[in-house]
mmCIF file of N, CA and C in Angstrom:
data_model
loop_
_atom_site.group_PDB
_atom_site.id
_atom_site.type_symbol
_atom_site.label_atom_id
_atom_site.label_comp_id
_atom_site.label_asym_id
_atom_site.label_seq_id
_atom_site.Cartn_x
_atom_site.Cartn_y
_atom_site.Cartn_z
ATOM 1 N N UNK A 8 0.815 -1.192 0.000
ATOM 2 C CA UNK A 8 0.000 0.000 0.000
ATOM 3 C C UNK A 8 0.851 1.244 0.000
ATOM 4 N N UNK A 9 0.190 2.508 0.662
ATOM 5 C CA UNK A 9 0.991 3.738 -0.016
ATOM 6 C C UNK A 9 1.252 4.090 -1.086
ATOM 7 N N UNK A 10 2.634 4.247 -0.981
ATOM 8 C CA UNK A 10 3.015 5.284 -2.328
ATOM 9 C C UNK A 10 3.774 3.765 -3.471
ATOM 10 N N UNK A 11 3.414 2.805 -3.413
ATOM 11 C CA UNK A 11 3.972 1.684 -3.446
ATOM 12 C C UNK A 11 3.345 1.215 -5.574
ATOM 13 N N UNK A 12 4.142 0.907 -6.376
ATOM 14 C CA UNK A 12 3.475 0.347 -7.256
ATOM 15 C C UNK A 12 4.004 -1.143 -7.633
ATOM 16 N N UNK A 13 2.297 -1.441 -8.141
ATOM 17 C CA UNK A 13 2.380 -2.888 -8.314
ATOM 18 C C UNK A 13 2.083 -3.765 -9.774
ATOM 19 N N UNK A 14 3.279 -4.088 -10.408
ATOM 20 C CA UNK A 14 2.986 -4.349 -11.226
ATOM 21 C C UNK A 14 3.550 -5.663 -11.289
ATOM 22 N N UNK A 15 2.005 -6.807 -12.479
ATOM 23 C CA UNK A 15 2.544 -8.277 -12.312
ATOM 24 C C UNK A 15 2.272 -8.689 -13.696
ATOM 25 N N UNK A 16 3.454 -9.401 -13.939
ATOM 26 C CA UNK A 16 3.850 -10.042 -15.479
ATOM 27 C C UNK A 16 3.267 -11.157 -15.698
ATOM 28 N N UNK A 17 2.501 -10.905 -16.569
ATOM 29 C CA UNK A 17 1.345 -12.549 -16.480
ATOM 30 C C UNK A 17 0.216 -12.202 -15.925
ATOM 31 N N UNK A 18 -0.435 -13.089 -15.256
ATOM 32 C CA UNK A 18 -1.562 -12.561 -14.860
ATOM 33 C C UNK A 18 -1.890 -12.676 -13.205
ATOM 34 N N UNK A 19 -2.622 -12.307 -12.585
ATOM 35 C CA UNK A 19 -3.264 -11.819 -10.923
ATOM 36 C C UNK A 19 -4.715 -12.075 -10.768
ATOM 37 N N UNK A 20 -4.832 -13.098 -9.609
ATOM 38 C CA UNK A 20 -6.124 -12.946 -9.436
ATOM 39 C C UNK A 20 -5.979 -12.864 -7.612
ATOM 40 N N UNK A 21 -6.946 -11.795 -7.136
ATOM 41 C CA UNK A 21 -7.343 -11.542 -6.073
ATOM 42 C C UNK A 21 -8.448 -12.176 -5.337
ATOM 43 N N UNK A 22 -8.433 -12.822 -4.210
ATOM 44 C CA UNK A 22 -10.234 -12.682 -3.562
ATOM 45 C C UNK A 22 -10.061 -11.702 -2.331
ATOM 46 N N UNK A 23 -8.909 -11.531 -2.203
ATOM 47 C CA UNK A 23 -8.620 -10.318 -1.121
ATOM 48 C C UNK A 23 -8.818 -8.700 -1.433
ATOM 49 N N UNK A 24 -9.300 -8.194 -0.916
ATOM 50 C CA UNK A 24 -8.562 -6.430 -1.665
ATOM 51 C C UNK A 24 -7.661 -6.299 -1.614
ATOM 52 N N UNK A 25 -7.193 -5.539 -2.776
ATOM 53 C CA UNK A 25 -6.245 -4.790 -2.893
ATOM 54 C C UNK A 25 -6.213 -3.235 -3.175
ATOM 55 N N UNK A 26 -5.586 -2.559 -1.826
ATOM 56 C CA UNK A 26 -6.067 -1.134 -1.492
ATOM 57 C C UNK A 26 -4.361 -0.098 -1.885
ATOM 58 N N UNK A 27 -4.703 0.803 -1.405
ATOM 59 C CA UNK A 27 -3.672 1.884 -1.414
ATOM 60 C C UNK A 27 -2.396 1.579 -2.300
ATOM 61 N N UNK A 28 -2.627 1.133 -3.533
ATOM 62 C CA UNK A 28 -1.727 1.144 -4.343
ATOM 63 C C UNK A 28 -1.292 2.344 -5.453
ATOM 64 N N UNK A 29 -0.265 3.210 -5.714
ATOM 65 C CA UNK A 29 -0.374 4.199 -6.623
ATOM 66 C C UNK A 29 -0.852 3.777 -7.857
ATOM 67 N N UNK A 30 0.151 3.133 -8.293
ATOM 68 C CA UNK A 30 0.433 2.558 -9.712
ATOM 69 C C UNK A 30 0.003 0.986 -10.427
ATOM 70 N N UNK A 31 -0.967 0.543 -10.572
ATOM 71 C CA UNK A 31 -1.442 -0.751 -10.421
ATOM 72 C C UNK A 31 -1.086 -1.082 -12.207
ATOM 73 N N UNK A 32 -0.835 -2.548 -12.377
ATOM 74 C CA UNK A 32 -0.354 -2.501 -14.119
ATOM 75 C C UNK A 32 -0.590 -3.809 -14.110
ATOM 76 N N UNK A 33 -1.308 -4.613 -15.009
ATOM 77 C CA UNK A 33 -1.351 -6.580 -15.224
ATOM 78 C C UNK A 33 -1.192 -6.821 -16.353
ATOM 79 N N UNK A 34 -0.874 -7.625 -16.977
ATOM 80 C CA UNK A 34 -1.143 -7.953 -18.280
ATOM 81 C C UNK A 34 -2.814 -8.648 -17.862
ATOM 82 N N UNK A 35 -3.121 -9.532 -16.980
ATOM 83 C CA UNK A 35 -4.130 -9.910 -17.189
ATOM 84 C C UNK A 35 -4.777 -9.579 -15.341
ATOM 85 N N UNK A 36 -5.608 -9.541 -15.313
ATOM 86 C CA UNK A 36 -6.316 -9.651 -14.184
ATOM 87 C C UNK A 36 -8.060 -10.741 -13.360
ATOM 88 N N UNK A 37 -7.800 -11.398 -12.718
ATOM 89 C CA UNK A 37 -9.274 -11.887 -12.328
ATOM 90 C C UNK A 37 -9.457 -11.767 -10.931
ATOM 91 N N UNK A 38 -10.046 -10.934 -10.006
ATOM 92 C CA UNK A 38 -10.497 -10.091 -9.144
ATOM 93 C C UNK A 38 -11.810 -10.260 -8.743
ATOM 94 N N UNK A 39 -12.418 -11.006 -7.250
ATOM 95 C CA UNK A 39 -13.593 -11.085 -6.583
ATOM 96 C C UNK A 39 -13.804 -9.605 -5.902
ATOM 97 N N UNK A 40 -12.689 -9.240 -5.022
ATOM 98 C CA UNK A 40 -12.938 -8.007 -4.310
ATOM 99 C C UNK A 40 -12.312 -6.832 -4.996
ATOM 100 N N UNK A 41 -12.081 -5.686 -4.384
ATOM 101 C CA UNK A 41 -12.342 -4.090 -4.463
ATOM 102 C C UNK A 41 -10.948 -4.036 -5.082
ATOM 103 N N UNK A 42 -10.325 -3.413 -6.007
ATOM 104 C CA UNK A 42 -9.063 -2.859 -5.986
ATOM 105 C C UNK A 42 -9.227 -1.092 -5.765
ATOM 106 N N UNK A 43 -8.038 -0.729 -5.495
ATOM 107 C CA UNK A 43 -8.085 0.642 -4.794
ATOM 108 C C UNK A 43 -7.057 1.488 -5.074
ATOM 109 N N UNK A 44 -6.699 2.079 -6.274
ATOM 110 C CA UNK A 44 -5.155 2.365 -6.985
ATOM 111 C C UNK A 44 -5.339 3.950 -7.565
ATOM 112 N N UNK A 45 -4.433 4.382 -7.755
ATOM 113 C CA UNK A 45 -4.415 5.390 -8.082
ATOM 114 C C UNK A 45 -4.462 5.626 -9.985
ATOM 115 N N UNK A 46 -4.025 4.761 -10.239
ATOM 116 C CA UNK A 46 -4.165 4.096 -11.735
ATOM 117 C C UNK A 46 -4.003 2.767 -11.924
ATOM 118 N N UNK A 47 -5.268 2.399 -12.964
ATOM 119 C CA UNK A 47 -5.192 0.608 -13.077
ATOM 120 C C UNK A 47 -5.106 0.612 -14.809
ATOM 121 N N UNK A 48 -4.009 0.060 -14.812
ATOM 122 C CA UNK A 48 -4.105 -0.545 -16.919
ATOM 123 C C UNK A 48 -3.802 -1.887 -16.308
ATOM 124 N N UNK A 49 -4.273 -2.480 -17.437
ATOM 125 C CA UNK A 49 -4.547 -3.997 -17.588
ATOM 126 C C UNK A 49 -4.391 -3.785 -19.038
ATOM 127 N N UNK A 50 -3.821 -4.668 -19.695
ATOM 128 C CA UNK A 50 -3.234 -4.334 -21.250
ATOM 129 C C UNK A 50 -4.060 -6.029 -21.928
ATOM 130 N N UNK A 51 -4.489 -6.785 -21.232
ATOM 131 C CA UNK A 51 -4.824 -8.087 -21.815
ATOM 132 C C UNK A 51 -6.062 -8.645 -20.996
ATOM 133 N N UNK A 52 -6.486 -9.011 -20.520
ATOM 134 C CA UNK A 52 -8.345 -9.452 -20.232
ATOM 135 C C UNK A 52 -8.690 -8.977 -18.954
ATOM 136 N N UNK A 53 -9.696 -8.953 -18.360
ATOM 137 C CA UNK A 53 -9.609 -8.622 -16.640
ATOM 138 C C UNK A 53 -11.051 -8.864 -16.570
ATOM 139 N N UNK A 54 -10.913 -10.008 -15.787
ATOM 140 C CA UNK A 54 -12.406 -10.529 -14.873
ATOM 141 C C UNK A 54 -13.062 -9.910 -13.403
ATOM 142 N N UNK A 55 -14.065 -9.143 -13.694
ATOM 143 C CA UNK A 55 -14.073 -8.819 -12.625
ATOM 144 C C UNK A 55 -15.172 -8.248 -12.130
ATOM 145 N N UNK A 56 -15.162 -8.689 -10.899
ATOM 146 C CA UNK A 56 -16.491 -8.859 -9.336
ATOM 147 C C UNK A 56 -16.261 -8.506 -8.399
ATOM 148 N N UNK A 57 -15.656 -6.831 -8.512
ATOM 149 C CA UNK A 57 -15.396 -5.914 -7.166
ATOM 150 C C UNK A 57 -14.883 -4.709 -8.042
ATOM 151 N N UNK A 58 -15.670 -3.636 -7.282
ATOM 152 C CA UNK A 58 -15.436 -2.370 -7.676
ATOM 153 C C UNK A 58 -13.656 -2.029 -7.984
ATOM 154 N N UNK A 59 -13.643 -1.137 -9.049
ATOM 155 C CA UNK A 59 -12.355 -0.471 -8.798
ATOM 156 C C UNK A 59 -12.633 0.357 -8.827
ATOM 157 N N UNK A 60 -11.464 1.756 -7.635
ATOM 158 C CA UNK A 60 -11.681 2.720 -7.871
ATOM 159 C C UNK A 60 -10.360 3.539 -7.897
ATOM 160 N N UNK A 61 -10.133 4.310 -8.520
ATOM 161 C CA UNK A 61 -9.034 5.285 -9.044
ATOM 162 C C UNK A 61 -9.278 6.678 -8.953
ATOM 163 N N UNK A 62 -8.028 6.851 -8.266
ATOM 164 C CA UNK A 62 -8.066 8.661 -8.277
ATOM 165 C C UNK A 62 -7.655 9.069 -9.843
ATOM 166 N N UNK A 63 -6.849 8.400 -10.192
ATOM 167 C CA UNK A 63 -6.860 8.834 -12.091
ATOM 168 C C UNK A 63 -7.502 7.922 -12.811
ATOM 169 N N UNK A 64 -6.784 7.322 -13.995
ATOM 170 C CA UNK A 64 -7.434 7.111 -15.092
ATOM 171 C C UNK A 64 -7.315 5.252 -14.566
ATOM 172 N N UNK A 65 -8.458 4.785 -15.325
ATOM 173 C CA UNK A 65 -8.487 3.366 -15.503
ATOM 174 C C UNK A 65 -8.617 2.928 -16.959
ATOM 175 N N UNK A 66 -7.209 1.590 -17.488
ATOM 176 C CA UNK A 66 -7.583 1.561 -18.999
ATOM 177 C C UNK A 66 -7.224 0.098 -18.915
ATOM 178 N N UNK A 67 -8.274 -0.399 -19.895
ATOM 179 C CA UNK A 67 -8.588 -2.211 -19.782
ATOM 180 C C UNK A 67 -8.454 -2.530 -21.237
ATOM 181 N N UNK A 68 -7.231 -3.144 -21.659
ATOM 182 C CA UNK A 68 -6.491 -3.115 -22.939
ATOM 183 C C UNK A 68 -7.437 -4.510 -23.917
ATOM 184 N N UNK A 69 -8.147 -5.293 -22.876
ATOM 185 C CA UNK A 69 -8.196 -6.556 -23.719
ATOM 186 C C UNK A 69 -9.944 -6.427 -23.198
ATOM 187 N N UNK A 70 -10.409 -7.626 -23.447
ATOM 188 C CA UNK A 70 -11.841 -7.985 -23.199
ATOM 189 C C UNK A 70 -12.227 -7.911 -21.466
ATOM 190 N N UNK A 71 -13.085 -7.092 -21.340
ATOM 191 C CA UNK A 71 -13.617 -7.142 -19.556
ATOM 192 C C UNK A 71 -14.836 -7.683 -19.226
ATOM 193 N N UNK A 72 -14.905 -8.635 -18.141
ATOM 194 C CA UNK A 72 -15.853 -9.465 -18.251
ATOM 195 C C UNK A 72 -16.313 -9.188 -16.916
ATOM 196 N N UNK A 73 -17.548 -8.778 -16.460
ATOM 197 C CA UNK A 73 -18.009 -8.367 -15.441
ATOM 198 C C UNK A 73 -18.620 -9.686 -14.337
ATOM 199 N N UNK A 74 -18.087 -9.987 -13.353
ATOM 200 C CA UNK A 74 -18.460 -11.119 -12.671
ATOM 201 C C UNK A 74 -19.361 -11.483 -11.524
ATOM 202 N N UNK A 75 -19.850 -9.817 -11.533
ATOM 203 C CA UNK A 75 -20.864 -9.335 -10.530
ATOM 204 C C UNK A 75 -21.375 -8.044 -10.745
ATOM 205 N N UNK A 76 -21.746 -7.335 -9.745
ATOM 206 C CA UNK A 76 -22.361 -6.471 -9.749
ATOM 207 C C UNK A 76 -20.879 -4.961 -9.522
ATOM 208 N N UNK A 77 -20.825 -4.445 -10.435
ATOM 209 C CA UNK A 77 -19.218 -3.857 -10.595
ATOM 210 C C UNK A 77 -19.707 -2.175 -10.749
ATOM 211 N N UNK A 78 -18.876 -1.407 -9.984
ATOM 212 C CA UNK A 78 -18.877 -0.313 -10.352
ATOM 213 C C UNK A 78 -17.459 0.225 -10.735
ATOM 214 N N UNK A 79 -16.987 0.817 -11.614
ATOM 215 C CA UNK A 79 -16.196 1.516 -11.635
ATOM 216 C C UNK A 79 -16.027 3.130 -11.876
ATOM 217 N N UNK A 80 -15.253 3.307 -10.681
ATOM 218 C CA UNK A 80 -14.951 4.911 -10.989
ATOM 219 C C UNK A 80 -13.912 5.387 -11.477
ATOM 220 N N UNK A 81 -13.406 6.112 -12.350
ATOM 221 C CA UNK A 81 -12.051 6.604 -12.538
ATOM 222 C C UNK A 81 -12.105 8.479 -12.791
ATOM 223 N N UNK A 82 -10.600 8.768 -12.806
ATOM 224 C CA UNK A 82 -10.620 10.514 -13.314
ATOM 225 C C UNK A 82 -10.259 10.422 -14.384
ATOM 226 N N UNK A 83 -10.861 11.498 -15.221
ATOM 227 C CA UNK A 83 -10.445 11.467 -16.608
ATOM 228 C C UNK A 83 -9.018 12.653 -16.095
ATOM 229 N N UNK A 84 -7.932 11.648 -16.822
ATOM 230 C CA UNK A 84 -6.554 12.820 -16.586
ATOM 231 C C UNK A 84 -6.192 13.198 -18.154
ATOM 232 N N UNK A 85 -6.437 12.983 -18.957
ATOM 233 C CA UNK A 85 -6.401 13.567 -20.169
ATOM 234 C C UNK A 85 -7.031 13.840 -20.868
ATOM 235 N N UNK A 86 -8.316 14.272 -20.741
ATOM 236 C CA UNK A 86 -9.344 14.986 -21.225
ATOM 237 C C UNK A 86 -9.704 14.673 -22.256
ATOM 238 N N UNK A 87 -9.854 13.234 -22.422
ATOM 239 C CA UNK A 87 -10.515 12.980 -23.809
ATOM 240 C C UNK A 87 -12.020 12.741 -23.344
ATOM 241 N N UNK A 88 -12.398 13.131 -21.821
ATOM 242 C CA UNK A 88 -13.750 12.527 -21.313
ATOM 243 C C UNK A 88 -14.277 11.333 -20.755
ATOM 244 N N UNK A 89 -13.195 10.518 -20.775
ATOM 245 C CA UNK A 89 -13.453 9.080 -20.239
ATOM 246 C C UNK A 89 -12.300 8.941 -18.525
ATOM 247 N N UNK A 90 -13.051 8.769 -17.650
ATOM 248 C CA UNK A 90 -11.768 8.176 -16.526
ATOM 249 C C UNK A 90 -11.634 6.629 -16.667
ATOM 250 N N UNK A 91 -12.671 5.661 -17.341
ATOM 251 C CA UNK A 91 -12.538 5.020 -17.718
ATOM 252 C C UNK A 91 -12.343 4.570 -19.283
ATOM 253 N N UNK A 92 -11.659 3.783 -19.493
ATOM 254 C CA UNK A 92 -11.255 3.186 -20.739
ATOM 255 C C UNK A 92 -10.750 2.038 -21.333
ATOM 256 N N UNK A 93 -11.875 1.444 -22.593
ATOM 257 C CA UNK A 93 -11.992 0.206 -22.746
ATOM 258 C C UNK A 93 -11.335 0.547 -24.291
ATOM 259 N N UNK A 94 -10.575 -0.573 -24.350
ATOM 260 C CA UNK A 94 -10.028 -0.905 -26.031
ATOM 261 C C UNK A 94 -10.672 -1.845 -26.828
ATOM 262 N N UNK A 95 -11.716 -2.776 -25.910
ATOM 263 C CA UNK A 95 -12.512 -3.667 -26.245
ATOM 264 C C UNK A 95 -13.269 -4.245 -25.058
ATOM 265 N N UNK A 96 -13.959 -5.449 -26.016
ATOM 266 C CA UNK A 96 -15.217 -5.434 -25.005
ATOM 267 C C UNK A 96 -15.289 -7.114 -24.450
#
């Protein structure tokens, strides 16, 4: 947590939260509970059934598959209007 970033080569799956992270990065992700980052890219699939939420931007490079009831929040930091962002579906 903190000022701490976490990035994992291959893929991550959580049933724990994962909170107070700055910098969050996966190639792949599958996630029951909350992640809590200051920025989340995921560049390749991400399953997921717990809110994320981001003080900046969130960007989900591959197919996102919703596994519950999901909210996501993000900031748009480059003003194209989206804090979230999908490259596909």
């Amino acid at each position: 947590g903190g000022n701490n970033t976490l990035t994992i080569m291959g893929g991550g799956a959580f049933v724990g939260a994962v909170t107070n992270v700055t910098t969050f990065g996966a190639d792949s992700i599958d996630t029951e509970a909350t992640l809590t980052a200051s920025t989340v890219t995921v560049s390749g699939t991400a399953d997921l059934g717990g809110d994320v939420t981001t003080t900046g931007e969130q960007q989900y490079g591959g197919a996102v598959t919703l596994t519950g009831d999901v909210l996501l929040t993000g900031v748009d930091t480059d003003a194209n209007g989206a804090g979230v962002e999908f490259a596909g579906t």
